[in-house]
Amino acid sequence: MPRPERAHAERIAALRQARLTAGPPHLPTEHEQAAFELGLVVALVLGAPDASRGLDLLVNARRIQPEGAEVFGALLYATGREEGAEFWWRFAAGSGSGTAAYCLHLHHLMLGETDDADYWRAWSDQLAAAERTRGPRPLRVSRPLLPDDVRRDILSRCHRGLAPQLPPALVAVIDRLPVQDGGGEPHAVPSPWELTSGATAECSWEWDDTQG
């Protein structure tokens, strides 16, 4: 995916300085803190009132909507497909999604890739400033993307410092999605074209004595 036009060098330099002089993170390392925050952002994206509508627009609309790519990236991240999540977040960020750009910032910070992390944070801030100028977009509430128990479980796991996790039934749905060849099997990127929000809304946890 092509990267958007590079943000101003002064903005990136200011962010680097702020990161170097920031107070200690809540968790022992910057990488762990970034992973914790990314899990929370993913949980909020998947639990947003317009998440299912965004996913349906990604799959069914003539013009791909960036918020749908943002949601699909969050689903991939919650199933451990970080390369696929990065691909779709890059697409969404390049199309104007500040949330996707912030996810990329946290993703690269988690990996210790500080140059890329600073770049995407600067791009996220730039998009956020543009959003404030235009004003908030109207919220279109639709049916939840995920069942209530799944959304509660994702948030609970994040607050306990665990990575987001989806029910096996939904993981199986994503496993069956077609992939785009990214130059080798480890980098194959799932495509969302056969996924619907109706399918995700039906995949609840089947609780048993071993489920945590």
PDB file of C-alpha atoms in Angstrom:
ATOM      1  CA  MET A   1       0.000   0.000   0.000  1.00  0.00           C
ATOM      2  CA  PRO A   2       1.355   3.472  -0.806  1.00  0.00           C
ATOM      3  CA  ARG A   3       1.958   5.669   2.200  1.00  0.00           C
ATOM      4  CA  PRO A   4       0.155   9.016   2.406  1.00  0.00           C
ATOM      5  CA  GLU A   5       2.112  12.211   1.896  1.00  0.00           C
ATOM      6  CA  ARG A   6       4.725  12.480   4.609  1.00  0.00           C
ATOM      7  CA  ALA A   7       3.788  14.667   7.554  1.00  0.00           C
ATOM      8  CA  HIS A   8       5.901  17.703   8.373  1.00  0.00           C
ATOM      9  CA  ALA A   9       9.335  16.885   9.766  1.00  0.00           C
ATOM     10  CA  GLU A  10       8.838  19.452  12.522  1.00  0.00           C
ATOM     11  CA  ARG A  11       5.749  17.602  13.774  1.00  0.00           C
ATOM     12  CA  ILE A  12       7.618  14.286  13.844  1.00  0.00           C
ATOM     13  CA  ALA A  13      10.575  15.857  15.648  1.00  0.00           C
ATOM     14  CA  ALA A  14       8.254  17.335  18.265  1.00  0.00           C
ATOM     15  CA  LEU A  15       6.615  13.957  18.830  1.00  0.00           C
ATOM     16  CA  ARG A  16       9.983  12.255  19.256  1.00  0.00           C
ATOM     17  CA  GLN A  17      11.015  14.831  21.824  1.00  0.00           C
ATOM     18  CA  ALA A  18       7.726  14.437  23.685  1.00  0.00           C
ATOM     19  CA  ARG A  19       8.147  10.658  23.754  1.00  0.00           C
ATOM     20  CA  LEU A  20      11.671  10.952  25.114  1.00  0.00           C
ATOM     21  CA  THR A  21      10.623  13.324  27.900  1.00  0.00           C
ATOM     22  CA  ALA A  22       7.297  11.688  28.762  1.00  0.00           C
ATOM     23  CA  GLY A  23       6.618  10.248  32.186  1.00  0.00           C
ATOM     24  CA  PRO A  24       6.992   6.522  32.801  1.00  0.00           C
ATOM     25  CA  PRO A  25       4.317   4.315  31.189  1.00  0.00           C
ATOM     26  CA  HIS A  26       1.709   2.495  33.225  1.00  0.00           C
ATOM     27  CA  LEU A  27       3.354  -0.836  32.277  1.00  0.00           C
ATOM     28  CA  PRO A  28       7.057  -1.774  32.679  1.00  0.00           C
ATOM     29  CA  THR A  29       8.086  -1.002  29.073  1.00  0.00           C
ATOM     30  CA  GLU A  30       6.978   1.267  26.259  1.00  0.00           C
ATOM     31  CA  HIS A  31       6.330  -1.795  24.087  1.00  0.00           C
ATOM     32  CA  GLU A  32       3.973  -3.351  26.652  1.00  0.00           C
ATOM     33  CA  GLN A  33       2.197  -0.036  27.127  1.00  0.00           C
ATOM     34  CA  ALA A  34       1.680   0.276  23.361  1.00  0.00           C
ATOM     35  CA  ALA A  35       0.302  -3.275  23.153  1.00  0.00           C
ATOM     36  CA  PHE A  36      -2.080  -2.540  26.028  1.00  0.00           C
ATOM     37  CA  GLU A  37      -3.328   0.679  24.424  1.00  0.00           C
ATOM     38  CA  LEU A  38      -3.695  -0.952  20.998  1.00  0.00           C
ATOM     39  CA  GLY A  39      -5.851  -3.677  22.516  1.00  0.00           C
ATOM     40  CA  LEU A  40      -8.106  -1.023  24.032  1.00  0.00           C
ATOM     41  CA  VAL A  41      -8.392   0.885  20.752  1.00  0.00           C
ATOM     42  CA  VAL A  42      -9.267  -2.346  18.919  1.00  0.00           C
ATOM     43  CA  ALA A  43     -11.932  -3.095  21.542  1.00  0.00           C
ATOM     44  CA  LEU A  44     -13.418   0.391  21.122  1.00  0.00           C
ATOM     45  CA  VAL A  45     -13.410   0.132  17.315  1.00  0.00           C
ATOM     46  CA  LEU A  46     -15.180  -3.237  17.385  1.00  0.00           C
ATOM     47  CA  GLY A  47     -17.676  -2.007  19.974  1.00  0.00           C
ATOM     48  CA  ALA A  48     -18.476   1.304  18.253  1.00  0.00           C
ATOM     49  CA  PRO A  49     -22.169   1.848  17.384  1.00  0.00           C
ATOM     50  CA  ASP A  50     -21.399   2.264  13.660  1.00  0.00           C
ATOM     51  CA  ALA A  51     -18.871  -0.592  13.348  1.00  0.00           C
ATOM     52  CA  SER A  52     -21.228  -3.005  11.590  1.00  0.00           C
ATOM     53  CA  ARG A  53     -22.302  -0.331   9.125  1.00  0.00           C
ATOM     54  CA  GLY A  54     -18.655   0.423   8.345  1.00  0.00           C
ATOM     55  CA  LEU A  55     -17.900  -3.233   7.678  1.00  0.00           C
ATOM     56  CA  ASP A  56     -20.944  -3.591   5.423  1.00  0.00           C
ATOM     57  CA  LEU A  57     -19.878  -0.506   3.450  1.00  0.00           C
ATOM     58  CA  LEU A  58     -16.414  -2.005   2.993  1.00  0.00           C
ATOM     59  CA  VAL A  59     -17.876  -5.207   1.586  1.00  0.00           C
ATOM     60  CA  ASN A  60     -20.889  -3.969  -0.356  1.00  0.00           C
ATOM     61  CA  ALA A  61     -20.343  -0.326  -1.337  1.00  0.00           C
ATOM     62  CA  ARG A  62     -19.062   0.651  -4.771  1.00  0.00           C
ATOM     63  CA  ARG A  63     -16.476   2.883  -3.115  1.00  0.00           C
ATOM     64  CA  ILE A  64     -14.494   1.317  -0.262  1.00  0.00           C
ATOM     65  CA  GLN A  65     -15.079   3.244   2.964  1.00  0.00           C
ATOM     66  CA  PRO A  66     -12.021   3.858   5.185  1.00  0.00           C
ATOM     67  CA  GLU A  67     -13.951   3.244   8.410  1.00  0.00           C
ATOM     68  CA  GLY A  68     -14.813  -0.228   7.108  1.00  0.00           C
ATOM     69  CA  ALA A  69     -11.132  -0.976   6.496  1.00  0.00           C
ATOM     70  CA  GLU A  70     -10.424   0.298  10.009  1.00  0.00           C
ATOM     71  CA  VAL A  71     -12.971  -2.159  11.458  1.00  0.00           C
ATOM     72  CA  PHE A  72     -11.744  -5.076   9.347  1.00  0.00           C
ATOM     73  CA  GLY A  73      -8.173  -4.377  10.485  1.00  0.00           C
ATOM     74  CA  ALA A  74      -9.348  -4.514  14.095  1.00  0.00           C
ATOM     75  CA  LEU A  75     -11.010  -7.895  13.475  1.00  0.00           C
ATOM     76  CA  LEU A  76      -7.800  -9.234  11.950  1.00  0.00           C
ATOM     77  CA  TYR A  77      -5.716  -7.946  14.850  1.00  0.00           C
ATOM     78  CA  ALA A  78      -8.050  -9.635  17.333  1.00  0.00           C
ATOM     79  CA  THR A  79      -7.462 -12.947  15.543  1.00  0.00           C
ATOM     80  CA  GLY A  80      -3.669 -12.600  15.602  1.00  0.00           C
ATOM     81  CA  ARG A  81      -3.277 -11.547  11.960  1.00  0.00           C
ATOM     82  CA  GLU A  82      -1.105  -8.499  12.561  1.00  0.00           C
ATOM     83  CA  GLU A  83       0.255  -8.296   8.992  1.00  0.00           C
ATOM     84  CA  GLY A  84      -3.265  -8.231   7.584  1.00  0.00           C
ATOM     85  CA  ALA A  85      -4.366  -5.698  10.184  1.00  0.00           C
ATOM     86  CA  GLU A  86      -1.459  -3.445   9.266  1.00  0.00           C
ATOM     87  CA  PHE A  87      -2.328  -3.651   5.552  1.00  0.00           C
ATOM     88  CA  TRP A  88      -5.948  -2.600   6.071  1.00  0.00           C
ATOM     89  CA  TRP A  89      -5.070   0.058   8.654  1.00  0.00           C
ATOM     90  CA  ARG A  90      -2.617   1.543   6.148  1.00  0.00           C
ATOM     91  CA  PHE A  91      -5.380   1.625   3.560  1.00  0.00           C
ATOM     92  CA  ALA A  92      -7.789   3.272   6.015  1.00  0.00           C
ATOM     93  CA  ALA A  93      -5.183   5.780   7.233  1.00  0.00           C
ATOM     94  CA  GLY A  94      -4.293   6.711   3.663  1.00  0.00           C
ATOM     95  CA  SER A  95      -8.002   7.299   3.039  1.00  0.00           C
ATOM     96  CA  GLY A  96      -8.346   9.663   5.986  1.00  0.00           C
ATOM     97  CA  SER A  97      -8.948   7.508   9.082  1.00  0.00           C
ATOM     98  CA  GLY A  98      -7.147   9.040  12.058  1.00  0.00           C
ATOM     99  CA  THR A  99      -8.046   6.047  14.241  1.00  0.00           C
ATOM    100  CA  ALA A 100      -6.357   3.661  11.802  1.00  0.00           C
ATOM    101  CA  ALA A 101      -3.269   5.887  11.738  1.00  0.00           C
ATOM    102  CA  TYR A 102      -3.177   5.831  15.543  1.00  0.00           C
ATOM    103  CA  CYS A 103      -3.469   2.019  15.498  1.00  0.00           C
ATOM    104  CA  LEU A 104      -0.434   1.937  13.202  1.00  0.00           C
ATOM    105  CA  HIS A 105       1.424   4.239  15.599  1.00  0.00           C
ATOM    106  CA  LEU A 106       0.784   1.841  18.485  1.00  0.00           C
ATOM    107  CA  HIS A 107       1.501  -1.229  16.353  1.00  0.00           C
ATOM    108  CA  HIS A 108       4.946   0.034  15.334  1.00  0.00           C
ATOM    109  CA  LEU A 109       5.698   1.301  18.826  1.00  0.00           C
ATOM    110  CA  MET A 110       4.847  -2.162  20.168  1.00  0.00           C
ATOM    111  CA  LEU A 111       7.395  -3.624  17.718  1.00  0.00           C
ATOM    112  CA  GLY A 112      10.063  -1.082  18.696  1.00  0.00           C
ATOM    113  CA  GLU A 113       9.899   0.602  15.259  1.00  0.00           C
ATOM    114  CA  THR A 114       9.963   4.137  16.588  1.00  0.00           C
ATOM    115  CA  ASP A 115      10.523   5.955  13.278  1.00  0.00           C
ATOM    116  CA  ASP A 116       7.380   4.437  11.772  1.00  0.00           C
ATOM    117  CA  ALA A 117       5.534   4.941  15.059  1.00  0.00           C
ATOM    118  CA  ASP A 118       6.362   8.648  15.070  1.00  0.00           C
ATOM    119  CA  TYR A 119       5.372   8.986  11.416  1.00  0.00           C
ATOM    120  CA  TRP A 120       1.921   7.483  11.932  1.00  0.00           C
ATOM    121  CA  ARG A 121       1.344   9.461  15.133  1.00  0.00           C
ATOM    122  CA  ALA A 122       2.101  12.655  13.217  1.00  0.00           C
ATOM    123  CA  TRP A 123      -0.284  11.593  10.454  1.00  0.00           C
ATOM    124  CA  SER A 124      -2.954  10.742  13.039  1.00  0.00           C
ATOM    125  CA  ASP A 125      -2.610  14.171  14.643  1.00  0.00           C
ATOM    126  CA  GLN A 126      -2.827  15.840  11.232  1.00  0.00           C
ATOM    127  CA  LEU A 127      -6.032  13.955  10.389  1.00  0.00           C
ATOM    128  CA  ALA A 128      -7.485  14.760  13.818  1.00  0.00           C
ATOM    129  CA  ALA A 129      -6.831  18.465  13.236  1.00  0.00           C
ATOM    130  CA  ALA A 130      -8.628  18.254   9.881  1.00  0.00           C
ATOM    131  CA  GLU A 131     -11.570  16.485  11.542  1.00  0.00           C
ATOM    132  CA  ARG A 132     -11.890  19.300  14.094  1.00  0.00           C
ATOM    133  CA  THR A 133     -12.018  21.808  11.244  1.00  0.00           C
ATOM    134  CA  ARG A 134     -14.782  19.916   9.429  1.00  0.00           C
ATOM    135  CA  GLY A 135     -16.717  19.086  12.596  1.00  0.00           C
ATOM    136  CA  PRO A 136     -17.908  15.674  13.783  1.00  0.00           C
ATOM    137  CA  ARG A 137     -19.465  13.345  11.226  1.00  0.00           C
ATOM    138  CA  PRO A 138     -23.033  12.176  11.874  1.00  0.00           C
ATOM    139  CA  LEU A 139     -23.264   8.928  13.842  1.00  0.00           C
ATOM    140  CA  ARG A 140     -25.354   6.266  12.147  1.00  0.00           C
ATOM    141  CA  VAL A 141     -26.229   3.604  14.704  1.00  0.00           C
ATOM    142  CA  SER A 142     -26.817   0.074  13.425  1.00  0.00           C
ATOM    143  CA  ARG A 143     -26.946  -3.372  14.959  1.00  0.00           C
ATOM    144  CA  PRO A 144     -23.829  -4.226  17.009  1.00  0.00           C
ATOM    145  CA  LEU A 145     -20.970  -5.804  15.090  1.00  0.00           C
ATOM    146  CA  LEU A 146     -20.353  -8.358  17.865  1.00  0.00           C
ATOM    147  CA  PRO A 147     -22.632  -9.922  20.494  1.00  0.00           C
ATOM    148  CA  ASP A 148     -22.700  -8.275  23.925  1.00  0.00           C
ATOM    149  CA  ASP A 149     -20.787 -11.102  25.624  1.00  0.00           C
ATOM    150  CA  VAL A 150     -17.967 -10.897  23.072  1.00  0.00           C
ATOM    151  CA  ARG A 151     -17.637  -7.125  23.416  1.00  0.00           C
ATOM    152  CA  ARG A 152     -17.584  -7.403  27.213  1.00  0.00           C
ATOM    153  CA  ASP A 153     -14.983 -10.171  27.048  1.00  0.00           C
ATOM    154  CA  ILE A 154     -12.689  -8.168  24.755  1.00  0.00           C
ATOM    155  CA  LEU A 155     -12.753  -5.161  27.086  1.00  0.00           C
ATOM    156  CA  SER A 156     -12.266  -7.369  30.135  1.00  0.00           C
ATOM    157  CA  ARG A 157      -9.236  -9.045  28.573  1.00  0.00           C
ATOM    158  CA  CYS A 158      -7.705  -5.695  27.654  1.00  0.00           C
ATOM    159  CA  HIS A 159      -8.144  -4.327  31.171  1.00  0.00           C
ATOM    160  CA  ARG A 160      -6.392  -7.455  32.480  1.00  0.00           C
ATOM    161  CA  GLY A 161      -3.466  -6.836  30.131  1.00  0.00           C
ATOM    162  CA  LEU A 162      -4.404  -9.632  27.714  1.00  0.00           C
ATOM    163  CA  ALA A 163      -4.641  -9.404  23.932  1.00  0.00           C
ATOM    164  CA  PRO A 164      -8.100  -9.120  22.336  1.00  0.00           C
ATOM    165  CA  GLN A 165      -9.614 -12.468  21.436  1.00  0.00           C
ATOM    166  CA  LEU A 166     -12.637 -13.494  19.362  1.00  0.00           C
ATOM    167  CA  PRO A 167     -14.843 -16.595  19.618  1.00  0.00           C
ATOM    168  CA  PRO A 168     -13.639 -19.699  17.729  1.00  0.00           C
ATOM    169  CA  ALA A 169     -16.695 -19.528  15.459  1.00  0.00           C
ATOM    170  CA  LEU A 170     -15.726 -16.035  14.264  1.00  0.00           C
ATOM    171  CA  VAL A 171     -12.062 -17.020  13.940  1.00  0.00           C
ATOM    172  CA  ALA A 172     -13.218 -19.870  11.697  1.00  0.00           C
ATOM    173  CA  VAL A 173     -15.212 -17.420   9.553  1.00  0.00           C
ATOM    174  CA  ILE A 174     -12.133 -15.242   9.064  1.00  0.00           C
ATOM    175  CA  ASP A 175      -9.970 -18.310   8.398  1.00  0.00           C
ATOM    176  CA  ARG A 176     -12.195 -19.079   5.406  1.00  0.00           C
ATOM    177  CA  LEU A 177     -11.849 -15.637   3.830  1.00  0.00           C
ATOM    178  CA  PRO A 178      -9.957 -15.431   0.525  1.00  0.00           C
ATOM    179  CA  VAL A 179      -6.457 -13.998   0.724  1.00  0.00           C
ATOM    180  CA  GLN A 180      -4.439 -11.632  -1.397  1.00  0.00           C
ATOM    181  CA  ASP A 181      -0.933 -12.884  -2.068  1.00  0.00           C
ATOM    182  CA  GLY A 182       1.470 -10.537  -0.343  1.00  0.00           C
ATOM    183  CA  GLY A 183       4.619 -12.194  -1.702  1.00  0.00           C
ATOM    184  CA  GLY A 184       4.506 -15.371   0.341  1.00  0.00           C
ATOM    185  CA  GLU A 185       2.264 -17.308   2.690  1.00  0.00           C
ATOM    186  CA  PRO A 186       3.400 -15.523   5.906  1.00  0.00           C
ATOM    187  CA  HIS A 187       2.281 -12.219   4.377  1.00  0.00           C
ATOM    188  CA  ALA A 188      -0.992 -13.294   2.774  1.00  0.00           C
ATOM    189  CA  VAL A 189      -3.617 -10.649   3.495  1.00  0.00           C
ATOM    190  CA  PRO A 190      -7.250 -11.695   4.092  1.00  0.00           C
ATOM    191  CA  SER A 191      -9.895  -9.986   1.949  1.00  0.00           C
ATOM    192  CA  PRO A 192     -13.228  -8.993   3.523  1.00  0.00           C
ATOM    193  CA  TRP A 193     -15.424  -9.535   0.474  1.00  0.00           C
ATOM    194  CA  GLU A 194     -17.244 -12.596   1.829  1.00  0.00           C
ATOM    195  CA  LEU A 195     -17.648 -11.248   5.371  1.00  0.00           C
ATOM    196  CA  THR A 196     -20.837  -9.588   6.622  1.00  0.00           C
ATOM    197  CA  SER A 197     -21.724  -7.944   9.885  1.00  0.00           C
ATOM    198  CA  GLY A 198     -24.564 -10.448  10.183  1.00  0.00           C
ATOM    199  CA  ALA A 199     -22.017 -13.267  10.339  1.00  0.00           C
ATOM    200  CA  THR A 200     -20.003 -11.541  13.060  1.00  0.00           C
ATOM    201  CA  ALA A 201     -23.095 -10.745  15.139  1.00  0.00           C
ATOM    202  CA  GLU A 202     -24.003 -14.437  15.371  1.00  0.00           C
ATOM    203  CA  CYS A 203     -20.607 -15.598  16.697  1.00  0.00           C
ATOM    204  CA  SER A 204     -21.039 -15.574  20.470  1.00  0.00           C
ATOM    205  CA  TRP A 205     -18.931 -17.352  23.055  1.00  0.00           C
ATOM    206  CA  GLU A 206     -20.017 -20.830  24.038  1.00  0.00           C
ATOM    207  CA  TRP A 207     -19.047 -20.668  27.696  1.00  0.00           C
ATOM    208  CA  ASP A 208     -17.749 -23.733  29.538  1.00  0.00           C
ATOM    209  CA  ASP A 209     -15.803 -24.373  32.720  1.00  0.00           C
ATOM    210  CA  THR A 210     -12.465 -23.761  31.010  1.00  0.00           C
ATOM    211  CA  GLN A 211     -13.352 -20.518  29.271  1.00  0.00           C
ATOM    212  CA  GLY A 212     -11.482 -17.541  30.704  1.00  0.00           C
TER     213      GLY A 212
END
